[in-house]
Amino acid sequence: FVLGLTGSGTDAFGTLPGISEHIEIRYLHQIGLTNRQAMAAATNNFCIFFNCKDRGLIEKNRLADILILNRNPVHNLEDLKKINSVYLNGIKLNRKNLIKKHT
């Protein structure tokens, strides 16, 4: 059992918050974690560590914060950047509007 954690709220090694999460996941993979273990460090492991019962997995009675990808990142971590859609509390976000707002 590997319980790694990443910290997307801060920059990592001179990168901006957000993209630093991808870099941290890649670094965890480079030091020996499988792609699945490295991704868990950014998702469900936080819930295990901080005892969150309402997030971290797709199950009934949990918050629906979901990232849907176009490809399976278990095979290639770069596929984490191929985002199809994002849901926050079960509501689909308009990614184009978010990107416009922050550029």
PDB file of C-alpha atoms in Angstrom:
ATOM      1  CA  PHE A   1       0.000   0.000   0.000  1.00  0.00           C
ATOM      2  CA  VAL A   2       1.466   3.331  -1.072  1.00  0.00           C
ATOM      3  CA  LEU A   3       0.028   6.519   0.398  1.00  0.00           C
ATOM      4  CA  GLY A   4       1.665   9.346  -1.488  1.00  0.00           C
ATOM      5  CA  LEU A   5       0.161  12.834  -1.511  1.00  0.00           C
ATOM      6  CA  THR A   6       0.555  15.718  -3.909  1.00  0.00           C
ATOM      7  CA  GLY A   7      -0.124  19.399  -3.230  1.00  0.00           C
ATOM      8  CA  SER A   8      -1.872  21.138  -6.118  1.00  0.00           C
ATOM      9  CA  GLY A   9      -2.509  24.295  -4.138  1.00  0.00           C
ATOM     10  CA  THR A  10       1.070  25.456  -4.453  1.00  0.00           C
ATOM     11  CA  ASP A  11       3.689  25.746  -7.122  1.00  0.00           C
ATOM     12  CA  ALA A  12       6.332  23.058  -7.503  1.00  0.00           C
ATOM     13  CA  PHE A  13       9.852  23.707  -8.668  1.00  0.00           C
ATOM     14  CA  GLY A  14       9.045  27.063 -10.265  1.00  0.00           C
ATOM     15  CA  THR A  15       5.790  26.037 -11.976  1.00  0.00           C
ATOM     16  CA  LEU A  16       2.357  27.586 -11.634  1.00  0.00           C
ATOM     17  CA  PRO A  17      -0.314  26.044  -9.386  1.00  0.00           C
ATOM     18  CA  GLY A  18      -2.449  23.612 -11.349  1.00  0.00           C
ATOM     19  CA  ILE A  19       0.145  22.446 -13.852  1.00  0.00           C
ATOM     20  CA  SER A  20       2.409  21.653 -10.913  1.00  0.00           C
ATOM     21  CA  GLU A  21       0.037  18.802 -10.049  1.00  0.00           C
ATOM     22  CA  HIS A  22       0.900  17.129 -13.357  1.00  0.00           C
ATOM     23  CA  ILE A  23       4.600  17.595 -12.665  1.00  0.00           C
ATOM     24  CA  GLU A  24       4.298  16.135  -9.164  1.00  0.00           C
ATOM     25  CA  ILE A  25       2.433  13.104 -10.515  1.00  0.00           C
ATOM     26  CA  ARG A  26       5.117  12.590 -13.158  1.00  0.00           C
ATOM     27  CA  TYR A  27       7.879  12.865 -10.518  1.00  0.00           C
ATOM     28  CA  LEU A  28       6.139  10.291  -8.320  1.00  0.00           C
ATOM     29  CA  HIS A  29       6.041   7.954 -11.291  1.00  0.00           C
ATOM     30  CA  GLN A  30       9.722   8.600 -12.020  1.00  0.00           C
ATOM     31  CA  ILE A  31      10.721   7.576  -8.485  1.00  0.00           C
ATOM     32  CA  GLY A  32       8.923   4.251  -8.797  1.00  0.00           C
ATOM     33  CA  LEU A  33       5.178   4.608  -8.277  1.00  0.00           C
ATOM     34  CA  THR A  34       2.948   3.113 -10.947  1.00  0.00           C
ATOM     35  CA  ASN A  35       0.835   5.546 -12.950  1.00  0.00           C
ATOM     36  CA  ARG A  36      -2.200   4.473 -10.905  1.00  0.00           C
ATOM     37  CA  GLN A  37      -0.398   5.021  -7.582  1.00  0.00           C
ATOM     38  CA  ALA A  38       0.850   8.434  -8.705  1.00  0.00           C
ATOM     39  CA  MET A  39      -2.671   9.482  -9.726  1.00  0.00           C
ATOM     40  CA  ALA A  40      -4.065   8.224  -6.415  1.00  0.00           C
ATOM     41  CA  ALA A  41      -1.640  10.597  -4.670  1.00  0.00           C
ATOM     42  CA  ALA A  42      -3.634  13.455  -6.219  1.00  0.00           C
ATOM     43  CA  THR A  43      -7.108  11.998  -5.656  1.00  0.00           C
ATOM     44  CA  ASN A  44      -8.353   9.375  -3.213  1.00  0.00           C
ATOM     45  CA  ASN A  45      -5.216   9.329  -1.027  1.00  0.00           C
ATOM     46  CA  PHE A  46      -6.075  12.817   0.260  1.00  0.00           C
ATOM     47  CA  CYS A  47      -9.441  11.517   1.379  1.00  0.00           C
ATOM     48  CA  ILE A  48      -7.875   8.546   3.127  1.00  0.00           C
ATOM     49  CA  PHE A  49      -5.254  10.707   4.861  1.00  0.00           C
ATOM     50  CA  PHE A  50      -7.666  13.483   5.911  1.00  0.00           C
ATOM     51  CA  ASN A  51     -10.596  11.121   6.611  1.00  0.00           C
ATOM     52  CA  CYS A  52     -12.937  12.762   4.089  1.00  0.00           C
ATOM     53  CA  LYS A  53     -16.054  10.653   3.613  1.00  0.00           C
ATOM     54  CA  ASP A  54     -17.796  12.809   0.998  1.00  0.00           C
ATOM     55  CA  ARG A  55     -15.223  12.860  -1.830  1.00  0.00           C
ATOM     56  CA  GLY A  56     -12.358  10.981  -3.456  1.00  0.00           C
ATOM     57  CA  LEU A  57     -14.391   8.203  -5.064  1.00  0.00           C
ATOM     58  CA  ILE A  58     -17.345   8.031  -7.411  1.00  0.00           C
ATOM     59  CA  GLU A  59     -19.998   6.595  -5.120  1.00  0.00           C
ATOM     60  CA  LYS A  60     -23.476   7.404  -3.886  1.00  0.00           C
ATOM     61  CA  ASN A  61     -23.571  10.195  -1.257  1.00  0.00           C
ATOM     62  CA  ARG A  62     -20.194  11.643  -2.268  1.00  0.00           C
ATOM     63  CA  LEU A  63     -19.580  15.026  -3.884  1.00  0.00           C
ATOM     64  CA  ALA A  64     -19.578  14.801  -7.652  1.00  0.00           C
ATOM     65  CA  ASP A  65     -16.275  16.541  -8.386  1.00  0.00           C
ATOM     66  CA  ILE A  66     -15.271  14.638 -11.495  1.00  0.00           C
ATOM     67  CA  LEU A  67     -12.700  15.101 -14.229  1.00  0.00           C
ATOM     68  CA  ILE A  68     -13.538  13.173 -17.411  1.00  0.00           C
ATOM     69  CA  LEU A  69     -10.626  12.502 -19.721  1.00  0.00           C
ATOM     70  CA  ASN A  70     -10.505  11.533 -23.392  1.00  0.00           C
ATOM     71  CA  ARG A  71      -7.905   8.818 -22.760  1.00  0.00           C
ATOM     72  CA  ASN A  72      -6.887   6.518 -19.931  1.00  0.00           C
ATOM     73  CA  PRO A  73      -3.925   7.996 -18.004  1.00  0.00           C
ATOM     74  CA  VAL A  74      -3.110   4.622 -16.474  1.00  0.00           C
ATOM     75  CA  HIS A  75      -1.359   3.911 -19.773  1.00  0.00           C
ATOM     76  CA  ASN A  76       0.193   7.378 -20.240  1.00  0.00           C
ATOM     77  CA  LEU A  77       0.249  10.168 -17.644  1.00  0.00           C
ATOM     78  CA  GLU A  78       0.275  12.809 -20.398  1.00  0.00           C
ATOM     79  CA  ASP A  79      -3.345  11.802 -21.024  1.00  0.00           C
ATOM     80  CA  LEU A  80      -4.240  13.582 -17.767  1.00  0.00           C
ATOM     81  CA  LYS A  81      -4.088  16.784 -19.838  1.00  0.00           C
ATOM     82  CA  LYS A  82      -6.629  15.519 -22.405  1.00  0.00           C
ATOM     83  CA  ILE A  83      -9.677  16.787 -20.529  1.00  0.00           C
ATOM     84  CA  ASN A  84     -13.147  16.164 -21.900  1.00  0.00           C
ATOM     85  CA  SER A  85     -15.233  17.746 -19.145  1.00  0.00           C
ATOM     86  CA  VAL A  86     -15.183  18.862 -15.531  1.00  0.00           C
ATOM     87  CA  TYR A  87     -17.962  18.554 -12.960  1.00  0.00           C
ATOM     88  CA  LEU A  88     -17.997  20.431  -9.662  1.00  0.00           C
ATOM     89  CA  ASN A  89     -20.644  19.361  -7.146  1.00  0.00           C
ATOM     90  CA  GLY A  90     -22.375  17.523  -9.982  1.00  0.00           C
ATOM     91  CA  ILE A  91     -22.580  20.587 -12.227  1.00  0.00           C
ATOM     92  CA  LYS A  92     -20.763  20.531 -15.549  1.00  0.00           C
ATOM     93  CA  LEU A  93     -18.437  23.529 -15.809  1.00  0.00           C
ATOM     94  CA  ASN A  94     -18.093  25.519 -18.996  1.00  0.00           C
ATOM     95  CA  ARG A  95     -14.359  25.117 -19.561  1.00  0.00           C
ATOM     96  CA  LYS A  96     -14.235  27.686 -22.372  1.00  0.00           C
ATOM     97  CA  ASN A  97     -15.632  30.364 -20.051  1.00  0.00           C
ATOM     98  CA  LEU A  98     -13.179  29.387 -17.302  1.00  0.00           C
ATOM     99  CA  ILE A  99     -10.251  29.594 -19.684  1.00  0.00           C
ATOM    100  CA  LYS A 100     -11.393  33.003 -20.992  1.00  0.00           C
ATOM    101  CA  LYS A 101     -11.876  34.286 -17.467  1.00  0.00           C
ATOM    102  CA  HIS A 102      -8.331  33.368 -16.445  1.00  0.00           C
ATOM    103  CA  THR A 103      -6.409  34.457 -19.536  1.00  0.00           C
TER     104      THR A 103
END
